[in-house]
mmCIF file of C-alpha atoms in Angstrom:
data_model
loop_
_atom_site.group_PDB
_atom_site.id
_atom_site.type_symbol
_atom_site.label_atom_id
_atom_site.label_comp_id
_atom_site.label_asym_id
_atom_site.label_seq_id
_atom_site.Cartn_x
_atom_site.Cartn_y
_atom_site.Cartn_z
ATOM 1 C CA UNK R 1 11.763 71.948 66.784
ATOM 2 C CA UNK R 2 13.086 73.430 64.037
ATOM 3 C CA UNK R 3 12.859 76.990 62.992
ATOM 4 C CA UNK R 4 11.661 76.499 59.715
ATOM 5 C CA UNK R 5 8.494 74.026 61.619
ATOM 6 C CA UNK R 6 8.427 76.621 64.265
ATOM 7 C CA UNK R 7 6.898 79.797 61.117
ATOM 8 C CA UNK R 8 4.933 77.511 59.495
ATOM 9 C CA UNK R 9 3.189 76.905 62.950
ATOM 10 C CA UNK R 10 2.923 80.696 63.307
ATOM 11 C CA UNK R 11 2.105 81.439 59.263
ATOM 12 C CA UNK R 12 -0.751 78.692 59.668
ATOM 13 C CA UNK R 13 -2.269 80.763 62.852
ATOM 14 C CA UNK R 14 -2.302 83.733 61.028
ATOM 15 C CA UNK R 15 -4.057 82.545 58.326
ATOM 16 C CA UNK R 16 -6.397 80.959 60.962
ATOM 17 C CA UNK R 17 -6.986 83.799 62.800
ATOM 18 C CA UNK R 18 -6.042 82.894 66.253
ATOM 19 C CA UNK R 19 -5.972 84.558 69.009
ATOM 20 C CA UNK R 20 -3.597 86.647 69.493
ATOM 21 C CA UNK R 21 -1.820 86.234 72.046
ATOM 22 C CA UNK R 22 -1.081 82.229 70.803
ATOM 23 C CA UNK R 23 0.604 83.011 68.007
ATOM 24 C CA UNK R 24 2.705 85.798 70.254
ATOM 25 C CA UNK R 25 3.504 82.928 72.129
ATOM 26 C CA UNK R 26 4.711 81.572 69.031
ATOM 27 C CA UNK R 27 6.330 84.443 68.483
ATOM 28 C CA UNK R 28 8.551 84.857 71.747
ATOM 29 C CA UNK R 29 9.374 81.519 71.444
ATOM 30 C CA UNK R 30 10.855 82.089 66.874
ATOM 31 C CA UNK R 31 12.540 85.211 68.947
ATOM 32 C CA UNK R 32 14.034 83.865 72.266
ATOM 33 C CA UNK R 33 15.814 80.869 70.273
ATOM 34 C CA UNK R 34 17.214 82.954 66.916
ATOM 35 C CA UNK R 35 15.843 86.010 67.395
ATOM 36 C CA UNK R 36 13.767 89.218 65.467
ATOM 37 C CA UNK R 37 14.691 88.506 62.096
ATOM 38 C CA UNK R 38 14.634 84.635 61.739
ATOM 39 C CA UNK R 39 10.326 86.047 62.330
ATOM 40 C CA UNK R 40 8.691 86.474 58.625
ATOM 41 C CA UNK R 41 7.988 89.844 56.981
ATOM 42 C CA UNK R 42 3.765 88.258 57.347
ATOM 43 C CA UNK R 43 3.765 88.670 61.491
ATOM 44 C CA UNK R 44 4.996 92.203 61.981
ATOM 45 C CA UNK R 45 2.109 93.518 58.754
ATOM 46 C CA UNK R 46 0.153 91.553 61.277
ATOM 47 C CA UNK R 47 1.262 93.196 64.245
ATOM 48 C CA UNK R 48 0.785 96.657 61.546
ATOM 49 C CA UNK R 49 4.636 97.045 62.582
ATOM 50 C CA UNK R 50 5.471 98.046 59.303
ATOM 51 C CA UNK R 51 9.101 99.448 59.086
ATOM 52 C CA UNK R 52 10.357 96.165 61.041
ATOM 53 C CA UNK R 53 8.310 94.272 58.435
ATOM 54 C CA UNK R 54 10.077 96.347 56.134
ATOM 55 C CA UNK R 55 13.361 95.997 57.459
ATOM 56 C CA UNK R 56 13.126 92.462 58.185
ATOM 57 C CA UNK R 57 11.826 91.879 54.104
ATOM 58 C CA UNK R 58 15.355 93.640 53.560
ATOM 59 C CA UNK R 59 17.458 91.812 54.741
ATOM 60 C CA UNK R 60 16.168 89.270 53.881
ATOM 61 C CA UNK R 61 16.683 90.443 49.811
ATOM 62 C CA UNK R 62 20.438 91.021 50.553
ATOM 63 C CA UNK R 63 20.948 87.924 52.082
ATOM 64 C CA UNK R 64 19.185 86.486 49.198
ATOM 65 C CA UNK R 65 21.114 89.099 46.770
ATOM 66 C CA UNK R 66 24.774 88.238 48.309
ATOM 67 C CA UNK R 67 23.443 84.243 48.306
ATOM 68 C CA UNK R 68 22.553 84.970 44.331
ATOM 69 C CA UNK R 69 25.727 86.842 43.959
ATOM 70 C CA UNK R 70 28.175 83.738 45.324
ATOM 71 C CA UNK R 71 26.278 81.856 43.726
ATOM 72 C CA UNK R 72 26.703 83.165 40.578
ATOM 73 C CA UNK R 73 30.407 84.036 41.457
ATOM 74 C CA UNK R 74 30.738 80.223 42.651
ATOM 75 C CA UNK R 75 29.280 79.407 39.139
ATOM 76 C CA UNK R 76 31.768 81.927 36.920
ATOM 77 C CA UNK R 77 34.741 81.151 39.055
ATOM 78 C CA UNK R 78 33.812 77.153 37.992
ATOM 79 C CA UNK R 79 33.598 77.666 34.729
ATOM 80 C CA UNK R 80 36.828 80.336 34.536
ATOM 81 C CA UNK R 81 38.752 76.581 35.482
ATOM 82 C CA UNK R 82 36.873 74.651 33.464
ATOM 83 C CA UNK R 83 38.317 77.078 30.223
ATOM 84 C CA UNK R 84 41.533 77.366 31.779
ATOM 85 C CA UNK R 85 41.950 73.538 31.753
ATOM 86 C CA UNK R 86 40.578 73.269 28.110
ATOM 87 C CA UNK R 87 42.473 75.672 26.507
ATOM 88 C CA UNK R 88 45.659 73.917 28.495
ATOM 89 C CA UNK R 89 44.775 71.025 27.262
ATOM 90 C CA UNK R 90 43.949 72.184 24.606
ATOM 91 C CA UNK R 91 48.237 73.659 24.290
ATOM 92 C CA UNK R 92 49.231 70.031 25.410
ATOM 93 C CA UNK R 93 47.739 68.446 22.938
ATOM 94 C CA UNK R 94 49.084 71.136 20.381
ATOM 95 C CA UNK R 95 52.747 70.995 22.075
ATOM 96 C CA UNK R 96 51.811 67.038 22.323
ATOM 97 C CA UNK R 97 51.396 67.377 17.366
ATOM 98 C CA UNK R 98 54.197 69.451 17.433
ATOM 99 C CA UNK R 99 56.870 67.589 19.222
ATOM 100 C CA UNK R 100 55.229 64.682 17.628
ATOM 101 C CA UNK R 101 55.434 67.130 13.824
ATOM 102 C CA UNK R 102 59.076 66.983 14.402
ATOM 103 C CA UNK R 103 59.989 63.846 14.966
ATOM 104 C CA UNK R 104 58.021 62.747 11.911
ATOM 105 C CA UNK R 105 59.850 65.205 10.537
ATOM 106 C CA UNK R 106 63.433 64.631 11.662
ATOM 107 C CA UNK R 107 62.274 60.963 11.150
ATOM 108 C CA UNK R 108 62.219 61.551 7.323
ATOM 109 C CA UNK R 109 64.599 63.849 6.950
ATOM 110 C CA UNK R 110 67.015 61.290 8.159
ATOM 111 C CA UNK R 111 65.066 59.207 6.194
ATOM 112 C CA UNK R 112 65.738 60.889 3.251
ATOM 113 C CA UNK R 113 69.270 61.318 3.498
ATOM 114 C CA UNK R 114 70.229 57.274 5.102
ATOM 115 C CA UNK R 115 68.991 56.810 1.457
ATOM 116 C CA UNK R 116 70.524 59.255 -0.656
ATOM 117 C CA UNK R 117 73.576 57.762 1.461
ATOM 118 C CA UNK R 118 73.284 54.455 0.278
ATOM 119 C CA UNK R 119 72.520 55.666 -3.578
ATOM 120 C CA UNK R 120 75.733 57.816 -3.518
ATOM 121 C CA UNK R 121 77.209 54.285 -2.649
ATOM 122 C CA UNK R 122 74.999 52.429 -4.523
ATOM 123 C CA UNK R 123 76.164 54.474 -7.308
ATOM 124 C CA UNK R 124 79.880 54.503 -6.582
ATOM 125 C CA UNK R 125 80.248 51.051 -6.162
ATOM 126 C CA UNK R 126 78.781 50.034 -8.843
ATOM 127 C CA UNK R 127 80.827 52.396 -10.801
ATOM 128 C CA UNK R 128 84.030 50.831 -9.210
ATOM 129 C CA UNK R 129 82.633 47.373 -10.406
ATOM 130 C CA UNK R 130 82.788 49.196 -13.286
ATOM 131 C CA UNK R 131 86.133 50.074 -13.045
ATOM 132 C CA UNK R 132 87.145 47.698 -12.097
ATOM 133 C CA UNK R 133 85.581 45.070 -14.861
ATOM 134 C CA UNK R 134 86.497 47.462 -17.743
ATOM 135 C CA UNK R 135 90.450 47.281 -16.741
ATOM 136 C CA UNK R 136 90.428 43.243 -16.151
ATOM 137 C CA UNK R 137 88.853 43.048 -19.515
ATOM 138 C CA UNK R 138 92.208 45.561 -20.592
ATOM 139 C CA UNK R 139 93.962 43.547 -19.378
ATOM 140 C CA UNK R 140 92.852 39.526 -20.356
ATOM 141 C CA UNK R 141 93.063 42.005 -24.128
ATOM 142 C CA UNK R 142 96.481 42.602 -24.102
ATOM 143 C CA UNK R 143 97.816 39.903 -22.853
ATOM 144 C CA UNK R 144 96.249 37.093 -24.663
ATOM 145 C CA UNK R 145 95.996 39.774 -28.342
ATOM 146 C CA UNK R 146 99.830 40.624 -27.761
ATOM 147 C CA UNK R 147 100.799 36.533 -28.240
ATOM 148 C CA UNK R 148 99.350 35.884 -30.800
ATOM 149 C CA UNK R 149 100.154 38.572 -33.783
ATOM 150 C CA UNK R 150 96.924 41.526 -33.754
ATOM 151 C CA UNK R 151 96.457 42.214 -37.290
ATOM 152 C CA UNK R 152 96.651 45.691 -38.915
ATOM 153 C CA UNK R 153 93.255 47.059 -38.181
ATOM 154 C CA UNK R 154 93.525 46.161 -34.553
ATOM 155 C CA UNK R 155 97.290 46.196 -33.684
ATOM 156 C CA UNK R 156 96.773 50.426 -32.585
ATOM 157 C CA UNK R 157 94.136 49.508 -30.662
ATOM 158 C CA UNK R 158 95.494 46.851 -28.542
ATOM 159 C CA UNK R 159 98.206 48.642 -28.219
ATOM 160 C CA UNK R 160 96.420 52.041 -26.953
ATOM 161 C CA UNK R 161 94.481 49.950 -24.775
ATOM 162 C CA UNK R 162 97.869 48.157 -22.989
ATOM 163 C CA UNK R 163 99.590 51.914 -23.240
ATOM 164 C CA UNK R 164 96.162 53.094 -20.898
ATOM 165 C CA UNK R 165 96.015 50.400 -18.500
ATOM 166 C CA UNK R 166 99.700 50.426 -18.246
ATOM 167 C CA UNK R 167 99.061 54.624 -17.714
ATOM 168 C CA UNK R 168 96.481 53.647 -15.886
ATOM 169 C CA UNK R 169 97.989 51.440 -13.168
ATOM 170 C CA UNK R 170 101.033 53.927 -12.755
ATOM 171 C CA UNK R 171 99.115 57.180 -11.847
ATOM 172 C CA UNK R 172 96.900 55.054 -8.846
ATOM 173 C CA UNK R 173 100.597 54.056 -7.194
ATOM 174 C CA UNK R 174 101.869 57.606 -7.526
ATOM 175 C CA UNK R 175 100.865 59.817 -5.224
ATOM 176 C CA UNK R 176 98.400 61.768 -4.675
ATOM 177 C CA UNK R 177 97.566 64.959 -6.444
ATOM 178 C CA UNK R 178 94.988 67.446 -7.578
ATOM 179 C CA UNK R 179 95.584 65.945 -10.767
ATOM 180 C CA UNK R 180 95.526 62.445 -9.900
ATOM 181 C CA UNK R 181 91.935 61.895 -9.892
ATOM 182 C CA UNK R 182 90.689 63.921 -13.103
ATOM 183 C CA UNK R 183 93.777 61.568 -14.269
ATOM 184 C CA UNK R 184 92.497 58.484 -13.634
ATOM 185 C CA UNK R 185 89.227 59.005 -15.026
ATOM 186 C CA UNK R 186 90.851 60.288 -18.146
ATOM 187 C CA UNK R 187 92.423 57.348 -18.699
ATOM 188 C CA UNK R 188 88.777 55.577 -18.206
ATOM 189 C CA UNK R 189 87.478 57.175 -20.620
ATOM 190 C CA UNK R 190 89.939 55.532 -23.118
ATOM 191 C CA UNK R 191 90.333 52.706 -22.387
ATOM 192 C CA UNK R 192 85.709 53.082 -22.483
ATOM 193 C CA UNK R 193 86.271 54.634 -26.467
ATOM 194 C CA UNK R 194 88.390 51.510 -27.455
ATOM 195 C CA UNK R 195 86.003 48.355 -25.699
ATOM 196 C CA UNK R 196 83.727 50.522 -27.772
ATOM 197 C CA UNK R 197 85.323 50.737 -30.950
ATOM 198 C CA UNK R 198 85.700 46.703 -30.594
ATOM 199 C CA UNK R 199 82.053 46.088 -29.385
ATOM 200 C CA UNK R 200 80.087 48.812 -31.747
ATOM 201 C CA UNK R 201 82.398 50.423 -33.591
ATOM 202 C CA UNK R 202 80.338 49.374 -37.361
ATOM 203 C CA UNK R 203 83.008 51.221 -39.508
ATOM 204 C CA UNK R 204 85.511 49.664 -37.937
ATOM 205 C CA UNK R 205 83.817 45.915 -38.031
ATOM 206 C CA UNK R 206 83.765 46.954 -41.920
ATOM 207 C CA UNK R 207 87.764 46.935 -41.709
ATOM 208 C CA UNK R 208 87.952 43.756 -40.410
ATOM 209 C CA UNK R 209 85.427 42.012 -42.399
ATOM 210 C CA UNK R 210 87.473 44.243 -45.900
ATOM 211 C CA UNK R 211 91.098 42.505 -44.508
ATOM 212 C CA UNK R 212 90.034 39.121 -44.066
ATOM 213 C CA UNK R 213 88.186 38.947 -47.506
ATOM 214 C CA UNK R 214 92.425 39.808 -48.965
ATOM 215 C CA UNK R 215 93.548 37.093 -46.690
ATOM 216 C CA UNK R 216 90.888 34.192 -47.761
ATOM 217 C CA UNK R 217 89.761 34.859 -50.923
ATOM 218 C CA UNK R 218 86.253 36.334 -49.401
ATOM 219 C CA UNK R 219 85.506 34.527 -47.623
ATOM 220 C CA UNK R 220 83.021 35.942 -45.254
ATOM 221 C CA UNK R 221 80.717 37.732 -48.385
ATOM 222 C CA UNK R 222 80.650 33.710 -49.731
ATOM 223 C CA UNK R 223 78.963 32.965 -46.843
ATOM 224 C CA UNK R 224 76.722 35.711 -45.771
ATOM 225 C CA UNK R 225 75.950 36.580 -49.414
ATOM 226 C CA UNK R 226 74.662 33.251 -49.646
ATOM 227 C CA UNK R 227 72.548 33.364 -46.220
ATOM 228 C CA UNK R 228 69.217 34.153 -46.207
ATOM 229 C CA UNK R 229 69.140 35.275 -43.306
ATOM 230 C CA UNK R 230 71.499 38.108 -42.428
ATOM 231 C CA UNK R 231 73.762 38.095 -39.577
ATOM 232 C CA UNK R 232 74.246 40.677 -36.631
ATOM 233 C CA UNK R 233 76.703 42.409 -35.139
ATOM 234 C CA UNK R 234 77.055 40.391 -32.283
ATOM 235 C CA UNK R 235 77.597 37.605 -34.435
ATOM 236 C CA UNK R 236 79.288 39.103 -37.221
ATOM 237 C CA UNK R 237 81.574 40.315 -34.699
ATOM 238 C CA UNK R 238 82.626 36.541 -33.211
ATOM 239 C CA UNK R 239 83.453 35.448 -36.768
ATOM 240 C CA UNK R 240 85.630 38.215 -37.720
ATOM 241 C CA UNK R 241 87.948 37.974 -33.728
ATOM 242 C CA UNK R 242 87.367 33.359 -34.153
ATOM 243 C CA UNK R 243 89.375 34.905 -38.021
ATOM 244 C CA UNK R 244 91.879 36.569 -36.353
ATOM 245 C CA UNK R 245 92.728 33.603 -34.647
ATOM 246 C CA UNK R 246 91.441 35.068 -30.783
ATOM 247 C CA UNK R 247 90.998 33.060 -27.825
ATOM 248 C CA UNK R 248 87.658 31.802 -26.566
ATOM 249 C CA UNK R 249 88.596 34.145 -23.589
ATOM 250 C CA UNK R 250 89.878 37.522 -25.652
ATOM 251 C CA UNK R 251 87.004 37.504 -27.569
ATOM 252 C CA UNK R 252 84.554 37.394 -24.220
ATOM 253 C CA UNK R 253 86.644 40.052 -22.685
ATOM 254 C CA UNK R 254 86.068 42.570 -25.860
ATOM 255 C CA UNK R 255 82.190 41.659 -25.656
ATOM 256 C CA UNK R 256 82.517 41.578 -22.793
ATOM 257 C CA UNK R 257 80.192 38.403 -21.715
ATOM 258 C CA UNK R 258 81.148 34.351 -19.933
ATOM 259 C CA UNK R 259 82.316 31.522 -21.544
ATOM 260 C CA UNK R 260 79.338 29.120 -21.260
ATOM 261 C CA UNK R 261 77.091 32.318 -22.724
ATOM 262 C CA UNK R 262 79.946 32.952 -25.682
ATOM 263 C CA UNK R 263 79.708 29.016 -26.722
ATOM 264 C CA UNK R 264 75.649 28.938 -27.439
ATOM 265 C CA UNK R 265 75.931 32.840 -28.751
ATOM 266 C CA UNK R 266 79.039 29.800 -31.334
ATOM 267 C CA UNK R 267 76.961 27.029 -31.393
ATOM 268 C CA UNK R 268 73.593 29.341 -32.650
ATOM 269 C CA UNK R 269 76.057 31.108 -35.237
ATOM 270 C CA UNK R 270 77.648 27.536 -36.734
ATOM 271 C CA UNK R 271 73.712 26.539 -36.876
ATOM 272 C CA UNK R 272 72.970 30.063 -38.765
ATOM 273 C CA UNK R 273 76.389 29.439 -40.846
ATOM 274 C CA UNK R 274 75.682 25.943 -41.682
ATOM 275 C CA UNK R 275 72.360 27.043 -43.797
ATOM 276 C CA UNK R 276 74.586 28.717 -46.372
ATOM 277 C CA UNK R 277 74.789 27.411 -49.760
ATOM 278 C CA UNK R 278 78.161 28.731 -50.003
ATOM 279 C CA UNK R 279 81.106 26.270 -50.905
ATOM 280 C CA UNK R 280 83.419 27.410 -48.220
ATOM 281 C CA UNK R 281 81.194 27.085 -44.994
ATOM 282 C CA UNK R 282 82.455 24.933 -44.205
ATOM 283 C CA UNK R 283 85.266 26.540 -44.173
ATOM 284 C CA UNK R 284 84.017 29.659 -41.483
ATOM 285 C CA UNK R 285 82.893 26.892 -40.245
ATOM 286 C CA UNK R 286 86.109 24.940 -39.576
ATOM 287 C CA UNK R 287 87.543 28.734 -37.956
ATOM 288 C CA UNK R 288 84.803 28.812 -35.530
ATOM 289 C CA UNK R 289 85.403 25.456 -34.043
ATOM 290 C CA UNK R 290 88.868 25.492 -34.203
ATOM 291 C CA UNK R 291 89.120 28.656 -32.097
#
C-alpha cells in the first residue's frame, strides 16, 4: 500500500474512533516503512504528543515553503529567460532593420549618383553634338557662300565665321594648355553669335531686305505690301537668302532645317506669294523656284 493510501486509512480510523491498538498498528507500519515524518500531525495530536505534532507541522511548512521558493525561483528563471530571449529578438530585429535601412540608403545614394552621372553625360554628349552641328553648319556656309560672292551685308559675317572655323580647329589640334578649353568655348560662342545674327537678328534681316530692294527696284516692298497676310520672319529669311543666290544646302545650314523641311517651307511660301496682287510677284516666284 502506498504512503498516501496508508495515511488516508489512518486518518479514517482516527475520525471513526477505532480502538487504539488498531490505530497504533497502522501507525507503526507507516513508521517502519517511511519514518516518523511520514505520519500526519493529527496522529500525534490524537496521542497527546503536541510537541512532535508541532515539529511535524513545522517541517511540513518548511518543506512547503522550500517547494514554493523552488517554484518561485523556477518561475522567475523562466520569466527572466523569456525576457532575455525577447530582448535578444528585439535587438536582432532592430539590427536587421538598421542593416536593411543602410542597404536601402546605399542603394538610393548609388542610384542617385548613377542618375546624376547619366544626366551629366547626356548634357555633355548633347553639348558636344550641338557644337559638332554648329561647326558643320559653319563649314557648309563658308564653303558655299565664299564661292558665290556674298553681298556687302553678308560678307563680313561669313568672313568672321570662316575665321572662327579655322581658329577652332587650329586650337583643337594644338598642344593641351590651361587656356585651350576656354579658347575653344570662346570660338564656339562667337560662332553661335554669328549664326544667331543670320537666323534671329531682325535688324540684320531688314538690312538685307533693303539691299535687295535697292538692287531690284523695290521688289520685296512691292510684293509684301500687296499681301493680305504678312510673311513671318522665317519666310522672309528664305526670300532674302534665295534672292542673294544662296544654294539650298547653305540656307538649310543657316536655318538649321533638313532639306525636305526647307522645300516644304518654300512651297508654302510660294503659295502665299501667289496671292499677291503685285505685277512683280512672278519675278519673286522665279527667284524662289530658280534657287
